mmCIF file of C-alpha atoms in Angstrom:
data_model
loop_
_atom_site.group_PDB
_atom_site.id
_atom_site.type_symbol
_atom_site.label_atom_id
_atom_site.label_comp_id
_atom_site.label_asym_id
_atom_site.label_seq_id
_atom_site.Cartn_x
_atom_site.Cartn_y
_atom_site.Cartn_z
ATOM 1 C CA UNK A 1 -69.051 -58.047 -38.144
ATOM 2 C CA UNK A 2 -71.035 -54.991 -37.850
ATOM 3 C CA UNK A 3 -73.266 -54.105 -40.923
ATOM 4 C CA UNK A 4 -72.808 -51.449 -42.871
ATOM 5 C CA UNK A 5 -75.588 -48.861 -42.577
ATOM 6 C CA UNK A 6 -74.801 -46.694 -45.118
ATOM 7 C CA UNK A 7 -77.100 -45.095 -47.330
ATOM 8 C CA UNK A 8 -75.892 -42.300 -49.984
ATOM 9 C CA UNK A 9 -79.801 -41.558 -50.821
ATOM 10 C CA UNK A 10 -80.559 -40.514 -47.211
ATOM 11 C CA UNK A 11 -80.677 -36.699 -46.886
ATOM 12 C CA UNK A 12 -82.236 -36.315 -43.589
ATOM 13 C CA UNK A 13 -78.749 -35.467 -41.906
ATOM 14 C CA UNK A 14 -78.005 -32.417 -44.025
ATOM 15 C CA UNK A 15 -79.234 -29.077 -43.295
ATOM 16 C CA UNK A 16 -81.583 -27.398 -45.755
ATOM 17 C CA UNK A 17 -79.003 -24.977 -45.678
ATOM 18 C CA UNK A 18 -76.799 -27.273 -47.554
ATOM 19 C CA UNK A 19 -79.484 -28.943 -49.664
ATOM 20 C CA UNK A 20 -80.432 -25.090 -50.705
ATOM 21 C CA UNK A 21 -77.294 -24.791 -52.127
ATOM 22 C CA UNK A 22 -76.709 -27.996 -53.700
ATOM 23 C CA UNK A 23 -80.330 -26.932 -55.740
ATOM 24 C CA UNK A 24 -78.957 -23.684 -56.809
ATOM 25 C CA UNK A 25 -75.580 -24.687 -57.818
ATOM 26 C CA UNK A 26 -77.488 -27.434 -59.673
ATOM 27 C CA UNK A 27 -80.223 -24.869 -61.178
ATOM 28 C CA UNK A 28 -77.618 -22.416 -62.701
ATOM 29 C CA UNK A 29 -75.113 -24.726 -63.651
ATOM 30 C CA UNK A 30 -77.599 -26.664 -65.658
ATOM 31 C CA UNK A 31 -79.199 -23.651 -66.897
ATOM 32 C CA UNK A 32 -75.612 -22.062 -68.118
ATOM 33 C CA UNK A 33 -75.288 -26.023 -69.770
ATOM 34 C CA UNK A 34 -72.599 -27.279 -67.962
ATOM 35 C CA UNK A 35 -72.742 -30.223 -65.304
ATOM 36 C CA UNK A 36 -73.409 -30.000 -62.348
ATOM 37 C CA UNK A 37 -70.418 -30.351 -59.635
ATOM 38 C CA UNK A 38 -70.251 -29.920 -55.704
ATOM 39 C CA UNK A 39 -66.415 -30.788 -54.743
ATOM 40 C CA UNK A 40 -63.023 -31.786 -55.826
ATOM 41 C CA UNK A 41 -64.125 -35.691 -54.972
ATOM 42 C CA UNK A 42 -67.503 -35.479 -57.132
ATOM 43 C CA UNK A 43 -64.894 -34.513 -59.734
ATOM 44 C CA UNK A 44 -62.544 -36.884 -58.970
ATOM 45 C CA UNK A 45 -65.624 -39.560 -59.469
ATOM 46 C CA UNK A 46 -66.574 -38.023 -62.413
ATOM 47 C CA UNK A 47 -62.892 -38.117 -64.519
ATOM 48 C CA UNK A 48 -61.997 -41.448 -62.442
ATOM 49 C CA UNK A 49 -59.119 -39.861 -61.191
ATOM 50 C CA UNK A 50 -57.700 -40.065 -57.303
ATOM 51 C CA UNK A 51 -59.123 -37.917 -55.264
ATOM 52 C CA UNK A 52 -55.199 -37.299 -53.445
ATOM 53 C CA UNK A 53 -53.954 -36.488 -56.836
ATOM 54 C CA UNK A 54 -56.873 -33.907 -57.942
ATOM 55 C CA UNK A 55 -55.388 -32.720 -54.298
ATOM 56 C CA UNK A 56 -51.893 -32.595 -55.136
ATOM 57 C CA UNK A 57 -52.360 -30.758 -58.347
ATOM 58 C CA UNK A 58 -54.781 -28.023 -56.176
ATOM 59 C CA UNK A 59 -53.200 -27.770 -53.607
ATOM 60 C CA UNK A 60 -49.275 -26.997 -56.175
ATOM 61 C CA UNK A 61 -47.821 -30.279 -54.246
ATOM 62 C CA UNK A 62 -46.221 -31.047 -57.535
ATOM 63 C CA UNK A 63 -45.637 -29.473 -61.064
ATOM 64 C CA UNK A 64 -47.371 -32.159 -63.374
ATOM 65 C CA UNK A 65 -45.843 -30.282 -66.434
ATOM 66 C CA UNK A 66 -43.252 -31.341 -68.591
ATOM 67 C CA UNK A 67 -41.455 -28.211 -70.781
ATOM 68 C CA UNK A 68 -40.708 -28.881 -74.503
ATOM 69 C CA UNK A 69 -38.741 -25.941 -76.482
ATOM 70 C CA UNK A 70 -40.046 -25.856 -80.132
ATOM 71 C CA UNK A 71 -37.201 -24.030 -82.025
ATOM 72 C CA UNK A 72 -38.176 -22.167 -85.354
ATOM 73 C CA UNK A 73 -35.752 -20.053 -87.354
ATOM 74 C CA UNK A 74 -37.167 -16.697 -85.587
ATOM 75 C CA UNK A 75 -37.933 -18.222 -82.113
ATOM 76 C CA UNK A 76 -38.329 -20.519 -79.376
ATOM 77 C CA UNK A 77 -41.536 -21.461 -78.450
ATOM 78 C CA UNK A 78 -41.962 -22.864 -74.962
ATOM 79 C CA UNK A 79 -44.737 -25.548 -74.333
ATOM 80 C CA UNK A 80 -46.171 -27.068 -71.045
ATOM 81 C CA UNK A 81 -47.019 -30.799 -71.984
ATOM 82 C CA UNK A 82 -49.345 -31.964 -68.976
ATOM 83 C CA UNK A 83 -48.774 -34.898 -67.181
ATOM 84 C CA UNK A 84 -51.020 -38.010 -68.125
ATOM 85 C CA UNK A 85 -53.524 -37.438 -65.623
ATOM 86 C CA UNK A 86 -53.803 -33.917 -65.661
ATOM 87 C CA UNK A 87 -54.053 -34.196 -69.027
ATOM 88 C CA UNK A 88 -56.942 -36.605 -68.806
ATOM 89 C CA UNK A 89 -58.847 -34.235 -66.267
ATOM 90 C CA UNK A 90 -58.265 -30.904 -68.458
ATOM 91 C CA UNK A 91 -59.828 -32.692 -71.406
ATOM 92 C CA UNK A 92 -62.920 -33.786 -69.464
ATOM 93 C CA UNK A 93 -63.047 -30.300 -68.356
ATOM 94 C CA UNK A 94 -62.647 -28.908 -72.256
ATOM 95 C CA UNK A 95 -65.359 -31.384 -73.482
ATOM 96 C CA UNK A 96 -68.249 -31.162 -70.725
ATOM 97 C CA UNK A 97 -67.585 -27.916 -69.771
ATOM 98 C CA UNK A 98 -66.055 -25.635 -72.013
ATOM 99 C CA UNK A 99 -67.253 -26.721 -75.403
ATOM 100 C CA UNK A 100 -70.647 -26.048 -74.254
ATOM 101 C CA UNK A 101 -70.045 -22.359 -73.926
ATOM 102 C CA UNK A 102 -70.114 -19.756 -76.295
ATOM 103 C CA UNK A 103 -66.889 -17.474 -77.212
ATOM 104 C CA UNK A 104 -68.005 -13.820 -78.578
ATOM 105 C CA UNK A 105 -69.531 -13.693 -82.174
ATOM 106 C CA UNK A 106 -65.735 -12.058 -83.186
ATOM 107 C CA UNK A 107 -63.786 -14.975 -82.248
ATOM 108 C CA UNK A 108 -62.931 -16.670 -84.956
ATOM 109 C CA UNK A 109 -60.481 -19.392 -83.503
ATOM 110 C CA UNK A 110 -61.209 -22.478 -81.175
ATOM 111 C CA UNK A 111 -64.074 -23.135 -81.726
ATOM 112 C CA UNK A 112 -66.071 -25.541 -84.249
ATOM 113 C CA UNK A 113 -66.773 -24.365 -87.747
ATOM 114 C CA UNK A 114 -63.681 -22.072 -87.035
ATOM 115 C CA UNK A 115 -60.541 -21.611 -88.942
ATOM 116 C CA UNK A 116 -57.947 -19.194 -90.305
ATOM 117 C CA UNK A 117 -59.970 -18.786 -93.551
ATOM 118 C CA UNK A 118 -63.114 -17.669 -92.107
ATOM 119 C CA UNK A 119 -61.145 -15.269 -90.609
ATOM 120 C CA UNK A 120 -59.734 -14.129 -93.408
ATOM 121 C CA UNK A 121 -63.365 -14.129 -95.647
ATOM 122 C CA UNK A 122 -65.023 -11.152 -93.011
ATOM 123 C CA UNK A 123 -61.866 -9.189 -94.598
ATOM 124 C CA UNK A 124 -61.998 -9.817 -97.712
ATOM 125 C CA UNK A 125 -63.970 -6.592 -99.323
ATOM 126 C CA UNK A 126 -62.369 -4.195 -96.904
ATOM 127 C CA UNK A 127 -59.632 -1.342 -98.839
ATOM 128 C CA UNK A 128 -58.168 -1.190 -95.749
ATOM 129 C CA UNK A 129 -56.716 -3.235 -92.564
ATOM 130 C CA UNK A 130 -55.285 -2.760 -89.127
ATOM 131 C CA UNK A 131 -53.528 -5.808 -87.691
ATOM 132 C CA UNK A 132 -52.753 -5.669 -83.932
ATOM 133 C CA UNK A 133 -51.101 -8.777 -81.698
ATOM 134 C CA UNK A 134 -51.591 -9.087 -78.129
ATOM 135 C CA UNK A 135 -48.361 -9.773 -76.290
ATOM 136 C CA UNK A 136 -48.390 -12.808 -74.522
ATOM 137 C CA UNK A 137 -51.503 -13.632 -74.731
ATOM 138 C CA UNK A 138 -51.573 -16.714 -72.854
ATOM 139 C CA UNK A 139 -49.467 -16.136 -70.006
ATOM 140 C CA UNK A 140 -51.139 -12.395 -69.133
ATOM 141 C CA UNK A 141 -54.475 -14.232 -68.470
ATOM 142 C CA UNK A 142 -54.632 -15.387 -64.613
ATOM 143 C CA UNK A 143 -55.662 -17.985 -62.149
ATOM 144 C CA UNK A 144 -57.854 -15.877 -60.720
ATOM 145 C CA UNK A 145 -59.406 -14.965 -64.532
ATOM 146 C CA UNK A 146 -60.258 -18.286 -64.998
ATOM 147 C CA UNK A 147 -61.662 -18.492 -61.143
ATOM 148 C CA UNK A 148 -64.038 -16.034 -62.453
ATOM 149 C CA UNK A 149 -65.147 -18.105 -65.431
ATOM 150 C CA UNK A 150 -65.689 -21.280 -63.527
ATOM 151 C CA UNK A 151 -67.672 -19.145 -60.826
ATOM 152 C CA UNK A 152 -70.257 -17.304 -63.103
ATOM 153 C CA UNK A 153 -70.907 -21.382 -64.637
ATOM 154 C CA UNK A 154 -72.529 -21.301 -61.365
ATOM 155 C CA UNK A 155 -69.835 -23.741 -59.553
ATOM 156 C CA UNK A 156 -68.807 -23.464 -55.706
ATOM 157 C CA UNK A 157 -66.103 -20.965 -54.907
ATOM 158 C CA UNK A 158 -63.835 -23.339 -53.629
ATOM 159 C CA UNK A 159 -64.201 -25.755 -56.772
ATOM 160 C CA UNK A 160 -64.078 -22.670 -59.021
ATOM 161 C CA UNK A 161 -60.773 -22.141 -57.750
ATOM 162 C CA UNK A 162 -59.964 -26.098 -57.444
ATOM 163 C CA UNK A 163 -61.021 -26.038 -60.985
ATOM 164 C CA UNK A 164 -58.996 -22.959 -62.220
ATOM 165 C CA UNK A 165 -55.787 -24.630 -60.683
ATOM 166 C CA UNK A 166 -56.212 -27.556 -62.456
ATOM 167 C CA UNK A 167 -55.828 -25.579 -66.175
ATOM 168 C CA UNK A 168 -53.534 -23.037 -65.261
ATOM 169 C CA UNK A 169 -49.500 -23.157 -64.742
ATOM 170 C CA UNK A 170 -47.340 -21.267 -61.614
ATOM 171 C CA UNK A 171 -43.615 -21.223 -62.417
ATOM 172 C CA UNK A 172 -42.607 -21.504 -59.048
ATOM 173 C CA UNK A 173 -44.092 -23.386 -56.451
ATOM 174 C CA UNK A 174 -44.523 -21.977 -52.931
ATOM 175 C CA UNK A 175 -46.134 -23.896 -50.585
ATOM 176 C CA UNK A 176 -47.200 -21.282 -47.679
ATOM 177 C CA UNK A 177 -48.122 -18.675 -49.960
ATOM 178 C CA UNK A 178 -50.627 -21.139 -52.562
ATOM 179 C CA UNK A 179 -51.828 -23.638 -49.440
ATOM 180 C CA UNK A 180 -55.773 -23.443 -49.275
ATOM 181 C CA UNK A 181 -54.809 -22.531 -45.756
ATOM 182 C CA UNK A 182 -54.736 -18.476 -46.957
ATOM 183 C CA UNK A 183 -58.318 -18.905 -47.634
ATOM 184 C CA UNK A 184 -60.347 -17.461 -44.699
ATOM 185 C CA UNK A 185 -61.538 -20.464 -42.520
ATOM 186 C CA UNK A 186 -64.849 -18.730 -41.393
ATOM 187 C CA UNK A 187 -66.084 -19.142 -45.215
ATOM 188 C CA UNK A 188 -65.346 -22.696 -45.398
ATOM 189 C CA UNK A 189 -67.654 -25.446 -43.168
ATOM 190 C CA UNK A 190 -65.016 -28.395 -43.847
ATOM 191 C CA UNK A 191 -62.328 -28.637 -46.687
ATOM 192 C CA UNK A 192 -64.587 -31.052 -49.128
ATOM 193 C CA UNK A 193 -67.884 -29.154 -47.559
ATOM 194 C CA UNK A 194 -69.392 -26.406 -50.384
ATOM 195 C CA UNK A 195 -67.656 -23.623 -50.240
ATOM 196 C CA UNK A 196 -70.112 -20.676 -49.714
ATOM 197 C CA UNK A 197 -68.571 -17.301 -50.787
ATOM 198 C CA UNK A 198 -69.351 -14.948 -48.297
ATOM 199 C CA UNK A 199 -67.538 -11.970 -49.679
ATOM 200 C CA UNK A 200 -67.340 -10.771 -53.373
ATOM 201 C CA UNK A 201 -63.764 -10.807 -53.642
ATOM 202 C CA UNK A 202 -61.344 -13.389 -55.229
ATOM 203 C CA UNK A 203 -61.141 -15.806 -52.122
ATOM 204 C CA UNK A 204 -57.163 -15.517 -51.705
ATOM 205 C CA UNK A 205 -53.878 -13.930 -52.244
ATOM 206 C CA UNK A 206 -54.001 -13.390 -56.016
ATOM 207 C CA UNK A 207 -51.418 -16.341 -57.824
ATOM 208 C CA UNK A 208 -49.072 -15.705 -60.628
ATOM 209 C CA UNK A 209 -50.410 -18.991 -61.765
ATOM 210 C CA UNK A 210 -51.179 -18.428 -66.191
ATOM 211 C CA UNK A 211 -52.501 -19.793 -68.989
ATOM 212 C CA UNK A 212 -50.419 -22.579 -70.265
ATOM 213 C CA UNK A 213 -49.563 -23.296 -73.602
ATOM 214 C CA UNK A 214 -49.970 -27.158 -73.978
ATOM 215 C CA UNK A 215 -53.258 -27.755 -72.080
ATOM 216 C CA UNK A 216 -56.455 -28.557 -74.023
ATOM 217 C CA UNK A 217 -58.051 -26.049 -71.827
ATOM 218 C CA UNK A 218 -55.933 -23.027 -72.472
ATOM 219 C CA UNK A 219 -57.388 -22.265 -75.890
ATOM 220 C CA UNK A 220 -60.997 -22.130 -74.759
ATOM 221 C CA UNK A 221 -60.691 -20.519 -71.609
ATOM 222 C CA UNK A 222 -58.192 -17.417 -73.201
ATOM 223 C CA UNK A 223 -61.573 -16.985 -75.597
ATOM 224 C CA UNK A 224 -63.738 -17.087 -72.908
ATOM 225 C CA UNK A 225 -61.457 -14.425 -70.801
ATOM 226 C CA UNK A 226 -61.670 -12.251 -74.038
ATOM 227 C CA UNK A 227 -65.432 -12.340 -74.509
ATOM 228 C CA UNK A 228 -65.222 -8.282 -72.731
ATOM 229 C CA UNK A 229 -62.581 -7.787 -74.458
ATOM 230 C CA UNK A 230 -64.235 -8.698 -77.704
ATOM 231 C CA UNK A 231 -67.425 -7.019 -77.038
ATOM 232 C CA UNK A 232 -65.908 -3.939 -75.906
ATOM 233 C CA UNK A 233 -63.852 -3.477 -79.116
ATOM 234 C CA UNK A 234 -66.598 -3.724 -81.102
ATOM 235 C CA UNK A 235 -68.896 -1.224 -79.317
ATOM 236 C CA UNK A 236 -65.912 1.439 -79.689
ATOM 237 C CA UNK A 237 -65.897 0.546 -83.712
ATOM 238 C CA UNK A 238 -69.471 0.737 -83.933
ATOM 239 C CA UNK A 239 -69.854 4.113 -81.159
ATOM 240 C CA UNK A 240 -66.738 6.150 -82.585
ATOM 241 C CA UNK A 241 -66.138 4.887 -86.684
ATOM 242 C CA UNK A 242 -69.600 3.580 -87.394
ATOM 243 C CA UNK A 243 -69.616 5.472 -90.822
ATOM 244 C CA UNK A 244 -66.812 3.794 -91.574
ATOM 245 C CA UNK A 245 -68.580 -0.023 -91.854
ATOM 246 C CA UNK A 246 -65.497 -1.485 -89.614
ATOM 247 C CA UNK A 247 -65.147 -5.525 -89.437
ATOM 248 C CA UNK A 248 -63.519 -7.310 -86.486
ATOM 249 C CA UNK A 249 -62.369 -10.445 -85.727
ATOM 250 C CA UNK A 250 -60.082 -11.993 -83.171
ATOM 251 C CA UNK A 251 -57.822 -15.080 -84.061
ATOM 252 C CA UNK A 252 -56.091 -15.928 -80.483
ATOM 253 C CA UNK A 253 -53.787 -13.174 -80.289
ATOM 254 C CA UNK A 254 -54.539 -11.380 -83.477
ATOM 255 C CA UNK A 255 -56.840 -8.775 -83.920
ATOM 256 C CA UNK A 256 -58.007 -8.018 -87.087
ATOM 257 C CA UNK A 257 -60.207 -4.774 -87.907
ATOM 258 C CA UNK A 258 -60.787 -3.550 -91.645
ATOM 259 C CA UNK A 259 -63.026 -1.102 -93.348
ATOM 260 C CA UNK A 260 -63.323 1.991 -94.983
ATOM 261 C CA UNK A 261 -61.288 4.287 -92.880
ATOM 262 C CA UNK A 262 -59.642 6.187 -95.602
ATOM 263 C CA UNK A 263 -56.174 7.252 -94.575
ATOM 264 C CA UNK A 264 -53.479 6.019 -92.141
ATOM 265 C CA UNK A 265 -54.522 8.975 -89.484
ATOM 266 C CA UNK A 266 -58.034 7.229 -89.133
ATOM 267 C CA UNK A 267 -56.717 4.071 -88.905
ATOM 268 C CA UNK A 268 -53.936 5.517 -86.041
ATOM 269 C CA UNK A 269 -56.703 6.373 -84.348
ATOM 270 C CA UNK A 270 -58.722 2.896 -83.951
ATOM 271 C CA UNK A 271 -54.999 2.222 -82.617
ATOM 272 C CA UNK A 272 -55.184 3.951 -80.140
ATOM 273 C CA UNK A 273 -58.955 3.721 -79.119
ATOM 274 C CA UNK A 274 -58.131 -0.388 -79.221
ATOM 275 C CA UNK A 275 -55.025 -0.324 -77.582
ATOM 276 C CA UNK A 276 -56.676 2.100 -74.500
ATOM 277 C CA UNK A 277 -59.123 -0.917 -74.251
ATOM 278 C CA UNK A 278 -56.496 -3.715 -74.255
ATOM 279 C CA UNK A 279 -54.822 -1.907 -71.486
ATOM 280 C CA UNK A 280 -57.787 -1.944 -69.602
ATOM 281 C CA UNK A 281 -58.315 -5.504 -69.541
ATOM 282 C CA UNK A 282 -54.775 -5.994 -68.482
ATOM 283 C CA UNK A 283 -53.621 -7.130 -71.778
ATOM 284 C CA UNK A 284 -50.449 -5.508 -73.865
ATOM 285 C CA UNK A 285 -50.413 -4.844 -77.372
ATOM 286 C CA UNK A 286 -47.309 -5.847 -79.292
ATOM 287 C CA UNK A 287 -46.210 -2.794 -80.934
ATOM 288 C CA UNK A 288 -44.055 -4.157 -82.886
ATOM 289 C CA UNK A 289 -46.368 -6.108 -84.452
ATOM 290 C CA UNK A 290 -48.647 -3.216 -85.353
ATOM 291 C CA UNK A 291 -49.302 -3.096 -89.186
ATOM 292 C CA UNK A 292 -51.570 -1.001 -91.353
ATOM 293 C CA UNK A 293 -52.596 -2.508 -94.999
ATOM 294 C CA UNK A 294 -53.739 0.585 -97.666
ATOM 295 C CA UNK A 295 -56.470 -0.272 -100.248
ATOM 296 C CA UNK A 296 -53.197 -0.919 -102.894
ATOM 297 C CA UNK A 297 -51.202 -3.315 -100.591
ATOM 298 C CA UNK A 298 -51.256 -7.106 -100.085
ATOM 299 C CA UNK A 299 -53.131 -7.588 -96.762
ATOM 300 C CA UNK A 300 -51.518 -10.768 -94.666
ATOM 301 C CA UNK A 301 -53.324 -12.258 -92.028
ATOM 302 C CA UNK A 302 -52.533 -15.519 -90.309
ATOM 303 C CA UNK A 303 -50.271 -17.050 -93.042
ATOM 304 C CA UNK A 304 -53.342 -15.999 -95.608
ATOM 305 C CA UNK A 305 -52.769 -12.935 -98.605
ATOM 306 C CA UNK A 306 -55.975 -10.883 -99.553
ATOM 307 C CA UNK A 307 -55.112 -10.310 -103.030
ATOM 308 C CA UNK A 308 -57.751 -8.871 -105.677
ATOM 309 C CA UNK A 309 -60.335 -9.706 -103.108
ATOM 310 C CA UNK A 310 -59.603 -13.513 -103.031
ATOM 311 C CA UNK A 311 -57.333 -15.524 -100.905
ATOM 312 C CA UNK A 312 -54.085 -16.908 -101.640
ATOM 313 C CA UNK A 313 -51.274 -18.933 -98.970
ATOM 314 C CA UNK A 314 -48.297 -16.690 -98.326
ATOM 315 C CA UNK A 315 -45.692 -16.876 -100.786
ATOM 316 C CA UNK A 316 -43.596 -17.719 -97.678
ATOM 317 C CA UNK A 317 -45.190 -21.657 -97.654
ATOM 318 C CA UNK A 318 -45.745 -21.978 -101.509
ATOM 319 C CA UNK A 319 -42.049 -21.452 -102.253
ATOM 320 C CA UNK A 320 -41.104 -23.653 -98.767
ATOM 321 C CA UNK A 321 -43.404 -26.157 -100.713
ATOM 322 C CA UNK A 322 -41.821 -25.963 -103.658
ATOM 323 C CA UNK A 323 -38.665 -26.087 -103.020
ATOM 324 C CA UNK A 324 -38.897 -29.068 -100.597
ATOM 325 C CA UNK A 325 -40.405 -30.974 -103.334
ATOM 326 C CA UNK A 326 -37.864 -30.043 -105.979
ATOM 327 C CA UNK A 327 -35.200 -30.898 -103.910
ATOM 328 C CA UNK A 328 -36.057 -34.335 -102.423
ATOM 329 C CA UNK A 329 -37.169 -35.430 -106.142
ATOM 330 C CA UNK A 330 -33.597 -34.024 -107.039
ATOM 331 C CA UNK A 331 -31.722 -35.939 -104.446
ATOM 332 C CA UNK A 332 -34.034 -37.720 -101.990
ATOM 333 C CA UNK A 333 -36.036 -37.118 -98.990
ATOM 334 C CA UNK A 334 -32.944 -38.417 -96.704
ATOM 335 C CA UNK A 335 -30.314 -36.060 -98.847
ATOM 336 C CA UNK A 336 -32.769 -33.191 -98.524
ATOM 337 C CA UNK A 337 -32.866 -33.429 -94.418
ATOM 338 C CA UNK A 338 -29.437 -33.570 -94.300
ATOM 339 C CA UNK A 339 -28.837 -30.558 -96.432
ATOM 340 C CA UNK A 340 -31.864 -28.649 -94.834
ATOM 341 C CA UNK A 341 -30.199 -25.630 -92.888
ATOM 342 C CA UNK A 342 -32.256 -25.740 -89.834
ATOM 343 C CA UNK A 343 -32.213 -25.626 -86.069
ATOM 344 C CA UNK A 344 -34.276 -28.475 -85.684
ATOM 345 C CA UNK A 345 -33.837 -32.153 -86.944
ATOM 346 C CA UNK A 346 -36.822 -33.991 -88.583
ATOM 347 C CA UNK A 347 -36.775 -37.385 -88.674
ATOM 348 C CA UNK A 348 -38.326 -38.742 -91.598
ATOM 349 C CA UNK A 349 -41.593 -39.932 -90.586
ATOM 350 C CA UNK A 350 -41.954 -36.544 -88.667
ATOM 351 C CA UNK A 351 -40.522 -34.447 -91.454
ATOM 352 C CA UNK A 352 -43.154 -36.364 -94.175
ATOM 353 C CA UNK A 353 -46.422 -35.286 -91.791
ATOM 354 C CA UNK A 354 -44.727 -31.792 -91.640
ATOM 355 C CA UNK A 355 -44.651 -31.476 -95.041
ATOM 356 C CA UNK A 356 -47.795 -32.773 -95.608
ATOM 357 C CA UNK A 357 -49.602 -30.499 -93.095
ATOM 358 C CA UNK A 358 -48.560 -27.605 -95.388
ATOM 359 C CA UNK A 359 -49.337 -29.175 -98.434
ATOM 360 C CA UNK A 360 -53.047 -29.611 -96.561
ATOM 361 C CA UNK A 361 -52.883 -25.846 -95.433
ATOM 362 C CA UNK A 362 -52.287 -24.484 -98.939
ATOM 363 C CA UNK A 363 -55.301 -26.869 -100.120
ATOM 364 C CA UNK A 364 -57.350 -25.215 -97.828
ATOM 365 C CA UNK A 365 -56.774 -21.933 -98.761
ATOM 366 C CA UNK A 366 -55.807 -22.575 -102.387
ATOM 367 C CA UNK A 367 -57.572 -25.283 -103.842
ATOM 368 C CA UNK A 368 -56.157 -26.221 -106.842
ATOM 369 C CA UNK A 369 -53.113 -25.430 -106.055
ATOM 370 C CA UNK A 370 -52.937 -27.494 -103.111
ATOM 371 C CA UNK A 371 -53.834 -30.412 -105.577
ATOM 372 C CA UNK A 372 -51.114 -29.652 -107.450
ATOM 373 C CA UNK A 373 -48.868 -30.221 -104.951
ATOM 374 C CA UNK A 374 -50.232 -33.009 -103.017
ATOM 375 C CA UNK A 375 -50.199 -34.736 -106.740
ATOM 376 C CA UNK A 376 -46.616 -34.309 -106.922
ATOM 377 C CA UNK A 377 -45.800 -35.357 -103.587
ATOM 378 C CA UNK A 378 -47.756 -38.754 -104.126
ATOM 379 C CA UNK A 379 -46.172 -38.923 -107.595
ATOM 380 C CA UNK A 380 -42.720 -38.932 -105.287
ATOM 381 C CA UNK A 381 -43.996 -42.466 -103.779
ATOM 382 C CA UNK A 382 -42.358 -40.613 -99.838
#
């Protein structure tokens, strides 16, 4: 049998070429504090994942999504449920890579030490507040968007884009147009070789390929996308209405900017000087969704009332609350999901953590009055 001389620590076969760039993507993907990777097979190593399914997945050989419809009484809300492995590798990629970056100082959601109430708070003194939503948030940020996040980490063009496949979504699958084929060969020395970029352009036909609603990574990575966004909102507040002391903060898709602008003309005008922006990022404001709070209305953001200058839960959940507990002590819990006029059927084990997770929202807002409830509910013996 012939032995096997093999050594992995033996370097003297690749050109210092190579080795050069091995060091740098090293140096600046360290120094941006995320880990170091050279291909799709060091990845597939590091997740312990095959290397032919990291390839499938790349390469849009499959769909590993499965769709679930979440039907409330307003809408349907579509969700992309990964398939087990994917889902493994996009939270590897959340945890070691993403949750060791920074979102902008303005977003408020996502992130640790983050929630709908600290959102809230940097509005609470303000007599007025503009509320904007930005339409499809998720599926208006791109493959190639989140190729340039993975590429400023400091990671290989072609594993930028390996990696941007892997937490982004394309409806349809076409195999000619999305093969790796369409990249330029003379920029590539071997498919699992480094990838050295060559030209400062996006390194193939632009995908339709979004955002994903459903993948660990999506949340992250849309606040990372936004960070211009963010930053160049608040240098418009601060340039054009800095007498006016304007807040800002950015919950996912909601923008939220308060202050003392004085009269709804002012505030039409941050509209417009924010929605001029949004367009330029190749975002869409939902106009419909467009609201203006005076000093002597009750502002709403994110299921949270600014009354008085405190916070209070919409009277929307409180009464939901409410009634749901009246009812099932009146009847029972079974009787009261039968009666429930609703397009979607709870079971009861479901139904009791639904409940429950607005009983824990209210608490967080509310306090007491969350206590008050979650009292009566254990008093109910569910």
């Amino acid at each position: 049998m012939k032995k096997n001389t093999f050594n992995p620590f033996d370097t003297s076969k690749l050109t210092q070429e190579y080795l050069n760039i091995c060091k740098e993507i090293w140096e600046t993907t360290t120094k941006n504090n995320v880990p170091p990777i050279f291909t799709l097979k060091h990845l597939s190593l590091l997740t312990n994942i095959k290397y032919k399914t990291l390839y499938q997945y790349t390469h849009r050989r499959v769909t590993p999504y499965k769709k679930l419809i979440i039907e409330t009484t307003s809408k349907k809300r579509e969700l992309l449920i990964p398939w087990k492995e994917l889902s493994i590798i996009q939270n590897w990629i959340k945890k070691n890579i993403l949750d060791n970056i920074n979102s902008s100082n303005y977003a408020t959601a996502y992130d640790k030490n983050c929630s709908i109430v600290k959102n809230a708070k940097v509005h609470i003194n303000s007599p007025w507040l503009i509320k904007l939503d930005l339409k499809n948030f998720f599926h208006t940020i791109f493959e190639h968007n989140i190729y340039d996040i993975f590429k400023e980490l400091g990671y290989p063009s072609l594993l930028s884009l390996e990696l941007a496949r892997l937490c982004t979504f394309e409806k349809s699958i076409n195999y000619v147009k999305n093969d790796f084929t369409k990249i330029d060969e003379s920029l590539i020395d071997g498919f699992e070789d480094i990838f050295v970029e060559k030209v400062n352009t996006y390194p193939y036909e632009k995908s339709i390929a979004y955002l994903p609603q459903g993948a660990s990574t999506s949340p992250k990575l849309a606040n990372l996308f936004a960070r211009k966004l963010d930053k160049e909102i608040m240098q418009v507040l601060n340039n054009k209405f800095y007498e006016f002391q304007l807040k800002f903060t950015r919950y996912s898709d909601d923008i939220v900017i308060s202050g003392n602008l004085g009269n709804h003309e002012r505030c039409k005008e941050v509209i417009a000087e924010v929605t001029q922006i949004v367009q330029n990022n190749k975002l869409k404001i939902n106009k419909k969704k467009t609201k203006i709070f005076s000093p002597k209305t009750t502002k709403k953001i994110t299921g949270i009332n600014i009354i008085e200058r405190k916070l209070k839960p919409s009277k929307k959940i409180i009464n939901y609350v409410k009634t749901s507990l009246y009812y099932i002590e009146k009847y029972s819990l079974e009787e009261h999901l039968e009666k429930m006029n609703t397009n979607y059927s709870y079971d009861i084990e479901t139904y009791k953590e639904h409940l429950l997770g607005k009983i824990f929202f209210i608490r967080f807002v509310d306090k007491n009055l969350g206590q008050k409830f979650l009292d009566k509910y254990e008093e109910l013996d569910l």
